[in-house]
Amino acid sequence: MRTYFFKNPWWLAKFYLKATFSIPGSEGIYLTFDDGPNEIVTPWVLDQLKKYNAKATFFLIGKMAEKNPELVSQIISEGHSIGGHTHHHTSGWQLTNEAYYKEIEEGLSVIPKTKLFRPPYGQIRLNQLTQLTKKGIKTVMWSHLSGDFDEKVNREASLEVLKSAETGSILVFHDSQKAFENLTYILPRVLDHFSTLRLPFKALPQV
Ligand SMILES: [Zn+2]
């Protein structure tokens, strides 16, 4: 049984007031890619985005960025924005606060300057979120989850949820090996759907 939501319930954003779940008032759709850069999947994603003149945001794992610095440069030079995703993909629930901040800072230290951050698994304690905000870090969650990381996901159901996104929605995908097969099905269809509706795909502003 799934233990995650495709579409976040309305009360979650109320609970985590200091995190970003959507961009109200925006005219664009925000595609985000977590867990890269991956030497096979990320170039494929960049190609897909280019075909649709789509901009997106990549939340990079520090360890992966260290292995693939040329992909980090390519992401930026093609007009996308980047954020941190910790150095080793660690949950905020499993570390002391100090250890968690160290993980985040280490991850941010190996990529070009950014204040955007997405907590792995979306797992972050409220006091961690408050502390990160004080440090000037902008924590970005999402409104729609593709479920591409789940090998058993019902792709059609996932697609239907993603298609229900509206302007200002933030969608999550993964440029990881594990998600690649689902991604090759889901992403082109999402790009096609919103392009047909003439909605632009925007990168989260790089701060
Ligand atoms: Zn992740």
Tab-separated table of C-alpha atoms and ligand atoms in Angstrom:
chain	number	residue	atom	x	y	z
A	1	MET	CA	0.000	0.000	0.000
A	2	ARG	CA	1.176	3.498	-0.773
A	3	THR	CA	2.454	5.470	2.181
A	4	TYR	CA	2.704	8.764	0.350
A	5	PHE	CA	0.140	11.160	-1.095
A	6	PHE	CA	-0.012	11.892	-4.821
A	7	LYS	CA	-1.530	15.246	-4.092
A	8	ASN	CA	-0.800	16.903	-0.782
A	9	PRO	CA	-3.806	17.414	1.480
A	10	TRP	CA	-4.749	21.074	2.110
A	11	TRP	CA	-3.862	20.932	5.823
A	12	LEU	CA	-0.200	20.085	5.242
A	13	ALA	CA	0.656	23.588	3.978
A	14	LYS	CA	-1.129	25.073	6.999
A	15	PHE	CA	0.977	22.920	9.273
A	16	TYR	CA	4.285	23.774	7.622
A	17	LEU	CA	3.622	27.481	7.181
A	18	LYS	CA	7.264	28.327	6.522
A	19	ALA	CA	7.634	25.934	3.583
A	20	THR	CA	6.654	26.559	-0.048
A	21	PHE	CA	4.066	24.172	-1.483
A	22	SER	CA	2.981	26.199	-4.513
A	23	ILE	CA	3.559	29.600	-6.112
A	24	PRO	CA	0.254	31.478	-5.736
A	25	GLY	CA	-0.417	34.035	-8.458
A	26	SER	CA	2.072	32.478	-10.893
A	27	GLU	CA	1.060	31.679	-14.462
A	28	GLY	CA	3.442	28.763	-14.797
A	29	ILE	CA	3.742	25.092	-13.886
A	30	TYR	CA	6.802	24.226	-11.786
A	31	LEU	CA	8.484	20.918	-12.592
A	32	THR	CA	11.100	19.814	-10.065
A	33	PHE	CA	13.568	16.917	-10.234
A	34	ASP	CA	15.113	15.403	-7.122
A	35	ASP	CA	18.059	13.063	-6.444
A	36	GLY	CA	20.317	13.887	-9.418
A	37	PRO	CA	22.412	14.658	-11.212
A	38	ASN	CA	22.538	11.184	-12.733
A	39	GLU	CA	24.789	10.589	-15.737
A	40	ILE	CA	22.090	8.764	-17.721
A	41	VAL	CA	18.789	10.172	-16.546
A	42	THR	CA	19.633	13.877	-16.194
A	43	PRO	CA	20.772	14.358	-19.827
A	44	TRP	CA	17.565	12.654	-20.974
A	45	VAL	CA	15.470	14.965	-18.775
A	46	LEU	CA	17.335	18.030	-20.074
A	47	ASP	CA	16.618	16.919	-23.648
A	48	GLN	CA	12.919	16.503	-22.929
A	49	LEU	CA	12.723	19.918	-21.297
A	50	LYS	CA	14.516	21.523	-24.237
A	51	LYS	CA	12.009	20.064	-26.721
A	52	TYR	CA	9.239	21.958	-24.959
A	53	ASN	CA	11.259	25.043	-24.083
A	54	ALA	CA	10.488	24.129	-20.473
A	55	LYS	CA	12.428	25.406	-17.478
A	56	ALA	CA	12.577	23.430	-14.232
A	57	THR	CA	14.310	23.160	-10.884
A	58	PHE	CA	16.745	20.416	-9.873
A	59	PHE	CA	17.252	19.533	-6.206
A	60	LEU	CA	20.724	18.006	-6.188
A	61	ILE	CA	22.237	15.449	-3.843
A	62	GLY	CA	25.722	16.712	-2.884
A	63	LYS	CA	27.372	13.326	-3.459
A	64	MET	CA	25.866	13.069	-6.933
A	65	ALA	CA	26.836	16.641	-7.804
A	66	GLU	CA	30.435	15.867	-6.829
A	67	LYS	CA	30.427	12.940	-9.264
A	68	ASN	CA	28.812	14.882	-12.098
A	69	PRO	CA	29.956	18.513	-11.948
A	70	GLU	CA	29.576	18.990	-15.716
A	71	LEU	CA	25.877	18.118	-15.440
A	72	VAL	CA	25.424	20.715	-12.699
A	73	SER	CA	26.944	23.303	-15.052
A	74	GLN	CA	24.751	22.134	-17.920
A	75	ILE	CA	21.572	22.376	-15.815
A	76	ILE	CA	22.389	25.983	-14.953
A	77	SER	CA	23.567	26.997	-18.425
A	78	GLU	CA	20.297	25.709	-19.912
A	79	GLY	CA	18.323	28.116	-17.737
A	80	HIS	CA	17.124	25.863	-14.928
A	81	SER	CA	17.459	26.602	-11.244
A	82	ILE	CA	19.039	24.409	-8.594
A	83	GLY	CA	18.574	23.673	-4.913
A	84	GLY	CA	20.125	21.433	-2.280
A	85	HIS	CA	18.814	17.998	-1.263
A	86	THR	CA	21.397	17.170	1.485
A	87	HIS	CA	24.772	15.544	0.859
A	88	HIS	CA	23.751	11.884	1.348
A	89	HIS	CA	19.948	12.032	0.928
A	90	THR	CA	19.159	11.953	4.632
A	91	SER	CA	15.838	12.352	6.414
A	92	GLY	CA	15.505	15.159	8.947
A	93	TRP	CA	13.566	12.760	11.145
A	94	GLN	CA	16.572	10.483	11.563
A	95	LEU	CA	19.254	12.938	12.625
A	96	THR	CA	19.789	15.371	15.457
A	97	ASN	CA	19.121	18.915	14.323
A	98	GLU	CA	22.820	19.768	14.335
A	99	ALA	CA	23.708	16.709	12.237
A	100	TYR	CA	20.900	17.524	9.820
A	101	TYR	CA	22.072	21.122	9.282
A	102	LYS	CA	25.590	19.803	8.694
A	103	GLU	CA	24.245	17.399	6.054
A	104	ILE	CA	22.410	20.239	4.329
A	105	GLU	CA	25.365	22.610	4.453
A	106	GLU	CA	27.763	19.974	3.153
A	107	GLY	CA	25.424	19.316	0.238
A	108	LEU	CA	25.119	23.032	-0.517
A	109	SER	CA	28.884	23.548	-0.297
A	110	VAL	CA	29.588	21.434	-3.401
A	111	ILE	CA	27.112	23.168	-5.743
A	112	PRO	CA	26.883	26.772	-6.962
A	113	LYS	CA	25.276	29.096	-4.449
A	114	THR	CA	21.585	28.508	-3.832
A	115	LYS	CA	19.205	29.074	-0.954
A	116	LEU	CA	16.623	26.614	-2.250
A	117	PHE	CA	16.356	23.346	-0.378
A	118	ARG	CA	14.091	20.310	-0.520
A	119	PRO	CA	14.142	17.837	2.373
A	120	PRO	CA	14.615	14.210	1.224
A	121	TYR	CA	11.346	12.244	1.602
A	122	GLY	CA	9.734	15.553	2.627
A	123	GLN	CA	10.762	14.556	6.150
A	124	ILE	CA	11.644	17.600	8.188
A	125	ARG	CA	10.713	18.534	11.738
A	126	LEU	CA	8.931	21.812	12.353
A	127	ASN	CA	11.766	23.194	14.489
A	128	GLN	CA	14.277	22.283	11.762
A	129	LEU	CA	12.174	24.140	9.225
A	130	THR	CA	12.014	27.206	11.480
A	131	GLN	CA	15.768	27.130	12.023
A	132	LEU	CA	16.507	26.787	8.278
A	133	THR	CA	14.258	29.772	7.566
A	134	LYS	CA	16.282	31.786	10.086
A	135	LYS	CA	19.453	30.742	8.265
A	136	GLY	CA	17.971	32.175	5.047
A	137	ILE	CA	17.237	28.809	3.452
A	138	LYS	CA	13.995	28.511	1.500
A	139	THR	CA	12.445	25.069	1.968
A	140	VAL	CA	10.432	23.921	-1.042
A	141	MET	CA	7.932	21.078	-0.765
A	142	TRP	CA	5.423	20.287	-3.544
A	143	SER	CA	1.757	20.111	-4.400
A	144	HIS	CA	1.828	17.080	-6.757
A	145	LEU	CA	3.981	13.951	-6.488
A	146	SER	CA	4.481	11.787	-9.582
A	147	GLY	CA	5.295	8.582	-7.669
A	148	ASP	CA	7.891	7.858	-10.382
A	149	PHE	CA	10.243	6.374	-7.749
A	150	ASP	CA	7.692	3.642	-6.993
A	151	GLU	CA	8.145	0.627	-9.296
A	152	LYS	CA	4.566	-0.446	-8.623
A	153	VAL	CA	2.982	2.933	-9.239
A	154	ASN	CA	-0.097	3.008	-11.439
A	155	ARG	CA	1.261	5.301	-14.158
A	156	GLU	CA	-2.126	6.268	-15.510
A	157	ALA	CA	-3.377	7.205	-12.048
A	158	SER	CA	-0.212	9.198	-11.449
A	159	LEU	CA	-0.638	10.983	-14.754
A	160	GLU	CA	-4.240	11.876	-13.976
A	161	VAL	CA	-3.169	13.486	-10.700
A	162	LEU	CA	-0.364	15.420	-12.373
A	163	LYS	CA	-2.726	16.643	-15.076
A	164	SER	CA	-4.921	18.119	-12.327
A	165	ALA	CA	-2.123	20.600	-11.545
A	166	GLU	CA	-2.945	24.271	-11.966
A	167	THR	CA	-0.828	27.380	-12.456
A	168	GLY	CA	1.497	27.739	-9.491
A	169	SER	CA	1.558	23.987	-8.775
A	170	ILE	CA	4.891	22.349	-7.932
A	171	LEU	CA	5.324	18.819	-9.361
A	172	VAL	CA	7.961	16.347	-8.199
A	173	PHE	CA	9.887	13.905	-10.385
A	174	HIS	CA	13.200	12.125	-9.859
A	175	ASP	CA	16.164	12.106	-12.229
A	176	SER	CA	17.380	8.852	-10.714
A	177	GLN	CA	18.000	5.401	-12.146
A	178	LYS	CA	15.227	3.929	-10.010
A	179	ALA	CA	12.622	6.304	-11.419
A	180	PHE	CA	13.851	6.280	-15.026
A	181	GLU	CA	11.435	3.749	-16.474
A	182	ASN	CA	8.376	5.458	-15.012
A	183	LEU	CA	9.787	8.854	-15.900
A	184	THR	CA	10.136	7.955	-19.584
A	185	TYR	CA	6.402	7.293	-19.586
A	186	ILE	CA	5.147	10.094	-17.346
A	187	LEU	CA	7.313	13.128	-18.138
A	188	PRO	CA	6.748	13.429	-21.922
A	189	ARG	CA	2.997	13.155	-21.351
A	190	VAL	CA	3.032	15.859	-18.685
A	191	LEU	CA	5.085	18.135	-20.954
A	192	ASP	CA	2.696	17.481	-23.793
A	193	HIS	CA	-0.433	18.031	-21.724
A	194	PHE	CA	0.458	21.445	-20.320
A	195	SER	CA	2.032	22.604	-23.590
A	196	THR	CA	-1.262	21.868	-25.325
A	197	LEU	CA	-2.955	24.031	-22.694
A	198	ARG	CA	-0.322	26.707	-23.488
A	199	LEU	CA	0.881	26.853	-19.897
A	200	PRO	CA	4.595	27.664	-19.544
A	201	PHE	CA	6.951	25.540	-17.461
A	202	LYS	CA	8.943	27.743	-15.138
A	203	ALA	CA	11.994	27.303	-12.935
A	204	LEU	CA	11.594	28.344	-9.325
A	205	PRO	CA	13.348	31.712	-8.994
A	206	GLN	CA	17.006	31.107	-8.189
A	207	VAL	CA	17.722	32.602	-4.796
B	1	ZN	ZN	15.088	12.687	-2.760
